[in-house]
Coordinates of C-alpha atoms in Angstrom, one line a residue:
Chain A
M1 CA 30.7 109.8 34.6
A2 CA 32.1 107.6 31.9
S3 CA 32.8 109.4 28.7
L4 CA 31.4 108.1 25.5
H5 CA 34.0 106.5 23.2
L6 CA 33.3 105.7 19.6
N7 CA 34.9 102.3 19.4
A8 CA 34.1 101.7 15.7
A9 CA 36.4 103.8 13.5
T10 CA 34.3 106.2 11.4
T11 CA 35.3 106.0 7.8
A12 CA 35.2 109.0 5.5
P13 CA 33.0 108.6 2.4
S14 CA 34.7 107.4 -0.8
Q15 CA 36.4 110.2 -2.6
H16 CA 36.8 108.1 -5.8
T17 CA 34.0 108.0 -8.4
K18 CA 33.0 104.3 -8.8
Y19 CA 29.8 104.7 -10.8
P20 CA 27.9 107.5 -12.4
I21 CA 24.5 108.7 -11.0
V22 CA 22.9 111.2 -13.4
T23 CA 23.8 110.1 -16.9
G24 CA 23.5 111.2 -20.5
T25 CA 23.5 108.7 -23.3
S26 CA 25.0 108.8 -26.8
V27 CA 26.5 111.9 -28.5
L28 CA 27.1 111.8 -32.3
G29 CA 29.4 114.0 -34.4
L30 CA 30.1 114.2 -38.1
R31 CA 32.1 116.3 -40.5
Y32 CA 30.3 117.7 -43.5
D33 CA 31.2 120.0 -46.4
G34 CA 31.6 123.3 -44.6
G35 CA 32.0 122.3 -41.0
V36 CA 31.3 119.8 -38.2
M37 CA 27.9 118.9 -36.7
V38 CA 27.3 117.4 -33.2
A39 CA 24.0 115.9 -32.0
A40 CA 22.6 114.5 -28.8
D41 CA 19.3 114.1 -27.0
T42 CA 18.3 116.3 -24.1
L43 CA 17.8 113.5 -21.5
C44 CA 19.7 112.9 -18.3
S45 CA 18.7 109.7 -16.7
Y46 CA 18.7 109.0 -13.0
G47 CA 19.3 105.3 -13.2
S48 CA 16.3 104.0 -15.1
M49 CA 14.2 107.2 -14.5
A50 CA 14.0 109.8 -17.2
K51 CA 14.5 112.6 -14.7
Y52 CA 15.9 115.6 -16.6
K53 CA 14.3 116.0 -20.0
D54 CA 15.8 119.3 -20.9
A55 CA 19.5 118.7 -20.1
R56 CA 21.9 120.6 -22.4
R57 CA 24.6 118.1 -23.2
I58 CA 26.2 120.1 -26.0
R59 CA 27.8 123.4 -25.2
T60 CA 30.1 125.9 -26.8
V61 CA 33.6 126.5 -25.5
G62 CA 34.9 129.8 -26.7
P63 CA 33.8 131.1 -30.1
A64 CA 34.5 128.1 -32.2
T65 CA 34.5 124.9 -30.3
L66 CA 31.7 122.5 -29.4
L67 CA 31.8 120.0 -26.5
G68 CA 29.3 117.2 -26.3
A69 CA 29.2 114.9 -23.2
S70 CA 27.8 111.5 -22.4
G71 CA 28.1 110.0 -18.9
E72 CA 28.0 111.7 -15.5
Y73 CA 26.4 115.2 -15.9
S74 CA 28.0 116.7 -12.9
D75 CA 31.4 115.8 -14.2
F76 CA 30.5 117.5 -17.5
Q77 CA 29.5 120.6 -15.5
S78 CA 32.9 120.5 -13.7
I79 CA 34.7 120.2 -17.0
M80 CA 32.7 123.2 -18.4
D81 CA 33.7 125.3 -15.3
M82 CA 37.4 124.4 -16.0
L83 CA 37.2 125.3 -19.6
E84 CA 35.2 128.4 -19.1
G85 CA 37.8 129.5 -16.6
M86 CA 40.4 129.0 -19.2
E87 CA 38.3 131.0 -21.7
Q88 CA 38.0 133.8 -19.2
Q89 CA 41.8 133.9 -18.8
N90 CA 42.2 134.1 -22.5
D91 CA 39.7 137.0 -22.7
N92 CA 41.6 138.8 -19.9
F93 CA 44.8 138.4 -21.7
D94 CA 43.2 140.2 -24.6
D95 CA 45.7 139.2 -27.2
G96 CA 43.3 138.0 -29.8
H97 CA 44.0 134.3 -29.1
S98 CA 41.6 131.8 -27.8
T99 CA 41.9 128.0 -27.3
D100 CA 40.9 126.1 -30.4
A101 CA 39.2 122.7 -30.7
Q102 CA 42.4 120.8 -31.2
Q103 CA 43.9 122.4 -28.1
T104 CA 40.8 121.8 -26.0
H105 CA 41.0 118.1 -27.1
S106 CA 44.6 117.8 -26.1
Y107 CA 44.0 119.5 -22.8
L108 CA 41.0 117.3 -22.0
R109 CA 43.0 114.2 -22.8
A110 CA 45.6 115.2 -20.2
V111 CA 42.9 115.9 -17.6
M112 CA 41.0 112.7 -18.2
Y113 CA 44.1 110.5 -18.1
Q114 CA 45.4 112.2 -15.0
R115 CA 42.1 111.6 -13.2
R116 CA 42.1 108.0 -14.4
S117 CA 45.6 107.5 -13.1
K118 CA 44.4 108.6 -9.7
M119 CA 41.6 106.1 -9.9
N120 CA 39.1 108.9 -9.7
P121 CA 37.9 109.5 -13.2
L122 CA 35.6 112.1 -14.6
W123 CA 33.0 109.7 -15.9
N124 CA 32.4 111.1 -19.3
D125 CA 32.9 110.3 -23.0
L126 CA 33.4 113.7 -24.7
V127 CA 33.1 114.8 -28.3
V128 CA 35.1 117.9 -29.2
A129 CA 34.4 119.7 -32.5
G130 CA 35.9 122.6 -34.3
P131 CA 35.5 124.1 -37.8
N132 CA 37.9 121.5 -39.1
F133 CA 38.3 119.1 -36.2
L134 CA 36.3 116.2 -34.7
G135 CA 37.6 114.1 -31.9
L136 CA 36.7 112.0 -28.9
V137 CA 38.2 111.8 -25.4
D138 CA 36.9 109.1 -23.1
K139 CA 36.9 108.6 -19.4
I140 CA 40.3 106.9 -19.3
G141 CA 42.0 109.3 -21.6
T142 CA 41.7 107.5 -24.9
T143 CA 41.6 109.9 -27.8
Y144 CA 41.0 109.7 -31.5
T145 CA 39.9 111.9 -34.4
D146 CA 37.7 110.8 -37.3
N147 CA 35.1 111.9 -39.8
F148 CA 32.3 110.7 -37.6
I149 CA 32.2 109.9 -33.9
A150 CA 29.6 108.3 -31.6
T151 CA 29.6 107.5 -27.9
G152 CA 27.7 104.9 -25.8
F153 CA 25.0 103.1 -27.6
G154 CA 25.7 105.2 -30.6
S155 CA 28.8 103.1 -31.3
Y156 CA 26.6 100.0 -31.8
L157 CA 23.6 101.5 -33.5
A158 CA 24.7 104.7 -35.2
I159 CA 28.3 103.9 -36.4
P160 CA 27.1 101.2 -38.8
I161 CA 24.7 103.7 -40.4
L162 CA 27.3 106.5 -40.5
R163 CA 29.9 104.1 -42.0
K164 CA 27.5 103.3 -44.8
K165 CA 26.0 106.7 -45.5
W166 CA 28.7 109.3 -44.7
R167 CA 30.3 111.2 -47.6
P168 CA 33.0 113.9 -47.3
T169 CA 30.9 116.1 -49.6
M170 CA 27.7 116.0 -47.5
S171 CA 25.8 119.3 -47.4
E172 CA 24.5 120.7 -44.1
G173 CA 21.0 119.5 -44.8
E174 CA 22.2 116.0 -45.6
A175 CA 24.4 115.9 -42.5
R176 CA 21.5 117.0 -40.3
G177 CA 19.2 114.4 -41.9
L178 CA 21.7 111.6 -41.3
L179 CA 22.2 112.6 -37.6
E180 CA 18.4 112.8 -37.1
D181 CA 18.0 109.3 -38.6
C182 CA 20.7 107.9 -36.3
L183 CA 19.0 109.6 -33.2
K184 CA 15.7 108.1 -34.3
V185 CA 17.1 104.6 -34.4
L186 CA 18.7 105.3 -31.0
F187 CA 15.3 106.4 -29.6
Y188 CA 13.8 103.1 -30.9
R189 CA 16.5 100.9 -29.4
D190 CA 18.3 102.6 -26.5
C191 CA 16.3 102.4 -23.3
R192 CA 17.9 105.6 -22.0
A193 CA 17.3 107.8 -25.1
L194 CA 14.7 110.5 -25.8
N195 CA 13.2 111.8 -29.0
R196 CA 13.9 115.5 -28.0
I197 CA 17.2 116.4 -29.5
Q198 CA 19.7 119.2 -30.1
I199 CA 21.9 119.7 -33.2
A200 CA 24.9 121.9 -33.0
K201 CA 27.2 123.0 -35.8
V202 CA 30.6 124.8 -35.9
T203 CA 31.8 126.4 -39.1
E204 CA 34.7 128.7 -40.1
E205 CA 32.4 131.7 -40.8
G206 CA 29.6 131.2 -38.2
G207 CA 31.5 129.9 -35.2
A208 CA 29.9 127.4 -32.8
V209 CA 26.1 127.4 -32.6
V210 CA 23.8 125.1 -30.7
S211 CA 20.1 124.7 -31.7
E212 CA 17.2 124.9 -29.4
P213 CA 15.8 121.4 -28.5
Y214 CA 13.1 120.0 -30.7
E215 CA 11.2 116.7 -31.1
I216 CA 11.9 114.2 -33.9
E217 CA 9.1 112.2 -35.5
T218 CA 9.0 108.5 -34.7
D219 CA 6.8 105.8 -36.3
W220 CA 5.3 103.1 -34.1
S221 CA 2.3 102.5 -36.3
A222 CA 3.5 99.5 -38.4
A223 CA 0.4 97.3 -38.7
S224 CA 2.4 94.2 -38.1
F225 CA 3.2 95.4 -34.6
A226 CA -0.3 96.5 -33.8
T227 CA -2.2 93.5 -35.1
T228 CA -1.1 89.9 -34.9
K229 CA -1.5 87.8 -38.1
G230 CA -3.3 84.5 -38.2
G231 CA -5.6 85.4 -35.4
L232 CA -3.1 84.3 -32.7
E233 CA -3.4 85.9 -29.3
G234 CA -0.7 88.3 -28.1
D235 CA 2.8 88.5 -29.5
G236 CA 3.6 84.7 -29.4
G237 CA 5.6 85.2 -26.2
W238 CA 4.7 84.9 -22.6
Chain B
M1 CA 45.7 81.3 0.1
S2 CA 49.0 81.9 1.8
E3 CA 50.7 78.9 0.2
F4 CA 50.0 80.3 -3.2
T5 CA 51.3 83.8 -2.8
A6 CA 54.9 84.5 -3.7
S7 CA 57.1 84.6 -0.7
E8 CA 60.1 86.0 -2.4
T9 CA 60.7 89.7 -2.5
P10 CA 61.6 91.2 -5.9
E11 CA 65.3 91.3 -5.1
S12 CA 65.6 87.6 -4.4
I13 CA 63.7 86.1 -7.3
A14 CA 65.7 83.1 -8.5
P15 CA 65.8 82.2 -12.2
P16 CA 63.2 79.6 -13.0
P17 CA 64.4 76.0 -13.5
A18 CA 64.7 74.7 -17.1
G19 CA 61.8 72.8 -18.7
F20 CA 58.0 73.0 -18.2
S21 CA 56.7 74.7 -15.1
F22 CA 53.5 73.2 -13.6
E23 CA 53.4 75.4 -10.5
N24 CA 50.1 77.0 -11.5
V25 CA 48.3 73.7 -12.1
K26 CA 47.9 73.0 -8.4
R27 CA 46.9 76.6 -7.7
N28 CA 44.3 76.7 -10.5
A29 CA 42.8 73.4 -9.4
A30 CA 42.6 74.6 -5.8
I31 CA 40.9 77.9 -6.9
S32 CA 38.4 76.2 -9.1
A33 CA 37.6 73.7 -6.4
S34 CA 37.3 76.2 -3.6
G35 CA 34.0 77.4 -4.9
T36 CA 34.5 81.1 -4.1
T37 CA 32.3 83.4 -6.2
G38 CA 34.1 85.1 -9.0
A39 CA 36.9 82.5 -8.8
Y40 CA 38.9 81.6 -11.8
T41 CA 37.1 79.4 -14.3
Q42 CA 38.8 77.9 -17.3
A43 CA 37.8 79.7 -20.5
K44 CA 35.6 77.4 -22.6
A45 CA 35.9 77.6 -26.3
M46 CA 32.5 78.2 -27.7
K47 CA 31.0 80.0 -30.6
T48 CA 29.6 83.4 -29.7
G49 CA 29.4 86.1 -32.2
T50 CA 26.9 86.1 -35.0
T51 CA 24.6 88.2 -36.9
I52 CA 21.2 86.6 -37.7
V53 CA 18.1 88.3 -38.9
G54 CA 14.6 87.5 -40.1
T55 CA 11.8 89.6 -41.7
I56 CA 8.4 89.0 -43.2
F57 CA 7.5 90.5 -46.5
K58 CA 4.4 90.5 -48.7
G59 CA 4.3 86.8 -49.6
G60 CA 6.7 85.2 -47.2
V61 CA 9.8 85.4 -45.0
V62 CA 13.5 86.1 -45.5
L63 CA 16.1 84.8 -43.1
G64 CA 19.7 85.9 -43.2
A65 CA 22.9 84.9 -41.3
D66 CA 26.7 85.5 -41.5
T67 CA 29.1 82.6 -41.8
R68 CA 31.7 83.1 -39.1
A69 CA 32.2 80.6 -36.2
T70 CA 34.5 81.8 -33.4
G71 CA 36.2 80.1 -30.5
D72 CA 37.1 82.9 -28.2
T73 CA 39.1 85.3 -30.5
T74 CA 39.9 82.7 -33.2
V75 CA 37.8 82.2 -36.3
C76 CA 37.2 78.4 -36.2
D77 CA 35.1 78.2 -39.3
K78 CA 35.1 80.8 -42.1
N79 CA 32.1 79.5 -43.8
C80 CA 29.7 77.7 -41.4
E81 CA 26.0 77.3 -42.0
K82 CA 23.8 79.0 -39.5
I83 CA 20.4 78.6 -41.3
H84 CA 19.1 75.2 -40.2
Y85 CA 16.3 73.1 -41.8
M86 CA 13.4 72.5 -39.5
A87 CA 10.6 71.5 -41.9
P88 CA 9.8 71.9 -45.6
N89 CA 8.2 75.3 -44.8
I90 CA 10.3 76.3 -41.7
Y91 CA 13.9 77.3 -41.3
C92 CA 15.8 78.5 -38.2
C93 CA 18.9 80.7 -37.8
G94 CA 21.0 80.0 -34.7
A95 CA 23.3 82.1 -32.6
G96 CA 25.2 81.0 -29.5
T97 CA 27.0 77.8 -29.0
A98 CA 27.3 76.1 -32.4
A99 CA 26.7 72.6 -31.0
D100 CA 23.7 73.7 -29.1
T101 CA 22.0 75.5 -32.0
E102 CA 22.8 72.5 -34.4
K103 CA 21.5 69.8 -32.1
T104 CA 18.5 71.7 -30.8
T105 CA 17.2 72.5 -34.2
E106 CA 17.8 68.9 -35.4
L107 CA 15.9 67.5 -32.4
I108 CA 12.9 69.7 -32.9
A109 CA 13.0 69.1 -36.7
S110 CA 12.8 65.4 -36.0
Q111 CA 9.9 65.9 -33.6
L112 CA 8.1 68.0 -36.2
E113 CA 8.6 65.3 -38.8
L114 CA 7.1 62.7 -36.4
L115 CA 4.2 65.0 -35.8
R116 CA 3.6 65.5 -39.5
M117 CA 3.5 61.7 -39.9
S118 CA 0.8 61.4 -37.2
T119 CA -1.3 64.4 -38.1
K120 CA -0.8 64.3 -41.9
T121 CA -0.7 68.2 -41.8
Q122 CA 1.9 70.8 -42.7
S123 CA 3.9 71.9 -39.6
R124 CA 3.1 75.3 -38.2
I125 CA 5.8 77.8 -37.1
V126 CA 4.1 78.3 -33.7
T127 CA 4.5 74.5 -33.1
A128 CA 8.2 74.7 -33.8
C129 CA 8.4 77.7 -31.5
T130 CA 6.6 76.0 -28.7
L131 CA 8.7 72.8 -28.9
L132 CA 11.9 74.9 -28.9
K133 CA 10.9 77.1 -26.0
R134 CA 9.7 74.2 -23.8
M135 CA 13.1 72.5 -24.3
L136 CA 15.2 75.6 -23.7
F137 CA 13.3 76.6 -20.6
R138 CA 13.7 73.1 -19.2
Y139 CA 17.5 73.6 -19.5
Q140 CA 17.3 77.0 -17.8
G141 CA 19.5 78.8 -20.3
H142 CA 22.4 76.2 -20.1
V143 CA 21.6 75.3 -23.7
S144 CA 23.0 78.4 -25.2
A145 CA 20.8 78.7 -28.3
A146 CA 19.4 82.1 -29.5
L147 CA 17.2 81.5 -32.5
V148 CA 15.4 83.3 -35.3
L149 CA 12.7 81.0 -36.5
G150 CA 10.8 81.8 -39.7
G151 CA 8.5 80.2 -42.1
C152 CA 5.1 80.2 -43.8
D153 CA 2.1 78.1 -42.8
I154 CA -1.7 78.1 -43.2
N155 CA -1.9 81.3 -41.0
G156 CA 0.6 83.3 -43.1
P157 CA 4.3 84.2 -42.8
H158 CA 5.8 84.3 -39.3
V159 CA 9.1 85.3 -37.7
Y160 CA 9.8 84.4 -34.0
Q161 CA 12.8 85.2 -31.9
I162 CA 13.7 82.6 -29.2
Y163 CA 16.2 83.3 -26.3
P164 CA 18.3 80.7 -24.5
H165 CA 16.2 80.9 -21.4
G166 CA 13.1 80.1 -23.3
S167 CA 11.3 83.4 -23.8
T168 CA 10.0 84.2 -27.3
G169 CA 8.7 87.1 -29.3
K170 CA 6.6 87.2 -32.4
L171 CA 7.7 90.1 -34.6
P172 CA 7.6 91.4 -38.2
Y173 CA 11.4 91.6 -38.1
T174 CA 14.1 90.7 -35.6
T175 CA 17.9 90.4 -35.2
M176 CA 20.0 88.2 -32.8
G177 CA 23.6 87.6 -32.0
S178 CA 26.5 90.0 -31.2
G179 CA 26.0 91.8 -34.5
S180 CA 22.3 92.3 -33.7
L181 CA 22.6 96.0 -33.0
A182 CA 24.4 96.7 -36.2
A183 CA 21.8 94.8 -38.1
M184 CA 18.9 96.3 -36.2
S185 CA 20.2 99.8 -37.0
V186 CA 19.7 99.0 -40.7
F187 CA 16.3 97.5 -40.1
E188 CA 15.1 100.4 -38.0
S189 CA 16.2 102.8 -40.7
E190 CA 14.8 101.0 -43.7
W191 CA 12.2 98.4 -42.9
K192 CA 8.7 99.0 -44.1
E193 CA 5.4 97.1 -44.2
D194 CA 4.6 94.9 -47.2
M195 CA 7.9 94.8 -48.9
T196 CA 8.5 92.9 -52.1
E197 CA 10.7 89.8 -52.1
D198 CA 13.6 91.7 -53.7
E199 CA 13.3 94.6 -51.3
A200 CA 13.3 92.2 -48.3
K201 CA 16.3 90.2 -49.7
G202 CA 18.2 93.5 -50.2
L203 CA 17.3 94.7 -46.7
V204 CA 18.4 91.4 -45.1
E205 CA 21.7 91.4 -47.1
R206 CA 22.4 95.0 -46.0
A207 CA 21.6 94.2 -42.4
I208 CA 23.9 91.1 -42.3
T209 CA 26.6 93.2 -44.1
A210 CA 26.4 95.8 -41.3
G211 CA 26.9 93.0 -38.8
I212 CA 29.8 91.5 -40.8
F213 CA 31.7 94.8 -41.1
N214 CA 30.9 96.4 -37.7
D215 CA 30.9 93.4 -35.4
L216 CA 34.1 91.4 -34.7
G217 CA 32.2 88.3 -33.9
S218 CA 30.6 88.2 -37.3
G219 CA 32.2 87.9 -40.7
S220 CA 32.8 86.2 -44.1
N221 CA 29.7 85.7 -46.2
C222 CA 26.0 86.3 -46.0
D223 CA 23.6 83.4 -46.4
T224 CA 19.9 84.1 -47.0
C225 CA 16.8 81.8 -47.2
V226 CA 13.5 82.9 -48.7
I227 CA 10.4 81.0 -47.7
R228 CA 7.4 81.8 -49.8
M229 CA 3.7 81.4 -49.1
D230 CA 3.4 79.2 -52.1
G231 CA 5.6 76.7 -50.4
S232 CA 8.8 77.3 -52.5
I233 CA 12.1 77.8 -50.8
Q234 CA 15.2 79.5 -52.1
M235 CA 18.3 78.8 -50.0
N236 CA 21.1 81.1 -51.0
R237 CA 24.3 79.8 -49.4
G238 CA 26.8 82.5 -50.1
A239 CA 24.3 85.1 -51.4
L240 CA 26.9 87.8 -50.8
K241 CA 30.6 87.0 -50.7
E242 CA 32.3 90.2 -49.7
N243 CA 35.3 88.7 -48.0
P244 CA 36.7 86.4 -50.7
V245 CA 39.8 84.5 -49.6
E246 CA 41.0 83.5 -53.1
P247 CA 42.7 86.9 -53.9
L248 CA 44.6 86.6 -50.7
R249 CA 45.7 83.0 -51.4
D250 CA 46.7 83.9 -55.0
A251 CA 48.8 86.8 -53.7
I252 CA 51.0 84.3 -51.8
K253 CA 54.2 83.8 -53.6
R254 CA 55.5 80.4 -53.2
S255 CA 59.1 79.7 -53.9
D256 CA 59.9 77.8 -57.1
R257 CA 61.7 75.3 -55.0
F258 CA 58.3 73.7 -54.4
N259 CA 57.2 73.6 -58.0
F260 CA 58.7 70.3 -58.9
P261 CA 58.3 69.5 -62.6
R262 CA 57.3 66.1 -63.6
G263 CA 60.3 63.8 -63.9
T264 CA 62.2 65.4 -61.0
T265 CA 61.9 62.1 -59.3
A266 CA 62.9 59.4 -61.9
V267 CA 60.0 57.1 -62.9
L268 CA 61.3 53.6 -63.1
S269 CA 58.1 51.7 -64.2
T270 CA 54.3 52.4 -64.5
E271 CA 51.4 50.1 -63.7
F272 CA 47.8 51.0 -63.9
V273 CA 45.3 49.1 -61.7
A274 CA 41.6 49.8 -62.1
H275 CA 40.0 51.0 -58.9
K276 CA 37.9 48.3 -57.2
T277 CA 34.6 49.8 -56.0
K278 CA 33.0 48.9 -52.7
G279 CA 30.8 45.9 -52.8
L280 CA 30.2 43.5 -55.7
S281 CA 29.4 44.4 -59.3
L282 CA 28.1 42.1 -62.0
D283 CA 31.6 41.5 -63.3
D284 CA 32.5 39.7 -60.1
V285 CA 29.6 37.3 -60.2
D286 CA 29.1 34.3 -62.5
V287 CA 25.5 34.4 -63.6
V288 CA 23.9 31.0 -63.3
T289 CA 20.3 30.4 -64.1
M290 CA 18.2 29.1 -61.2
D291 CA 16.7 25.6 -61.3
T292 CA 13.0 26.3 -60.8
N293 CA 11.7 22.8 -61.4

């Protein structure tokens, strides 16, 4: 009996990330008088489907660091596993030290650049925040620190607003109002955004805290959108 | 492809011969001609990069634009005019290829004028919009003109957005160009129904400023144009000049070697000849009375 040969070579599946599948959109961060605030919506999209409406894209790392992620959610979970492992090692050592935000930022930069150099990136743009630190690490290992940060669509829609309205002496209430305003504009104009958001803050005294998700008010009622002027049918387009 | 790949190994690369090297010309021509998808195409210099906006207010329309014209990454024109005349009551901002926006708006402006002559009626904005979109659709997007059309007619104030492929939208406010997201972020934060003229002008200026400072394709000054329901127009070329070039020019220190005082070159003689204007004047003609018998 002839034996069955597989003449066509079977190829293993690609082990290099070429595109993200489940994605989060913009993350915003800003410094205020007393600490740093990070904000993001709670949506993870599956392509053009709004699949996970309660995704937590901002998490605490240790007692006083916040990490917000846009991009591939599974890569964010993998990064969290890595960082939580490091936190556990710190706790086990029990010498009173833990990794601070600046150190987490540097560590993530090394990780992201190494993965990029192997052509297998962790497909995320990360915002790292500490009581007196705010920085970004992107999927190819670019890093910078600034008084306000935005990823994704936020760079186009939120940064102009932040550049205009940010002050170093902003109070917590003002900072939150400004971030909510930016997230509202993002909900209007980013197809992959949601109006259910989380705001997180990290301060010297209180450590890192992430709020529960809540909905922001949006206004679609402008009469000019609802009724056409001049009795003309439709929106003038077809 | 084999004749175009380097056959030498790194160790045996010979130093290039002196003078110009045209070895890539043949290769580029062959690649362009081969018709393979994604093949190398010569970069064309064209103007992209603009922030243009339009909004209605209680009593009219305000249009705004930046004034930077770019060719790839060079600023070709630091103070170009992007708000084009279409009709006495209609103006149009243009983004995309400069020649396309200029000529398209000129063409439709001329068609509107002929129509006004034959109908003896004021042009309507929907007419301008229809003429523009029919032309642009015919060219299937090859005429790269993205327009914000605005004006006031018998039916009220109108703002339209027109895309290069010919689709249109009629909206209370809109932004186009590479700086459109920066400008739209300002509009979405601050626009409200039934603004006054000053509020609308201020909002337009802030939106264009956001584009100028946050988008690399936009820059220099902000131009605005107010078109009111009563028919009056206020064209503000250089409404906001936040990037003045004069202080930079004045800061350049030129060597005194180039400040030649009068008399450095010896003057041997002077002669003054009055400038002769084009054409005849009465001085050139001897007036003779006509014999009318």
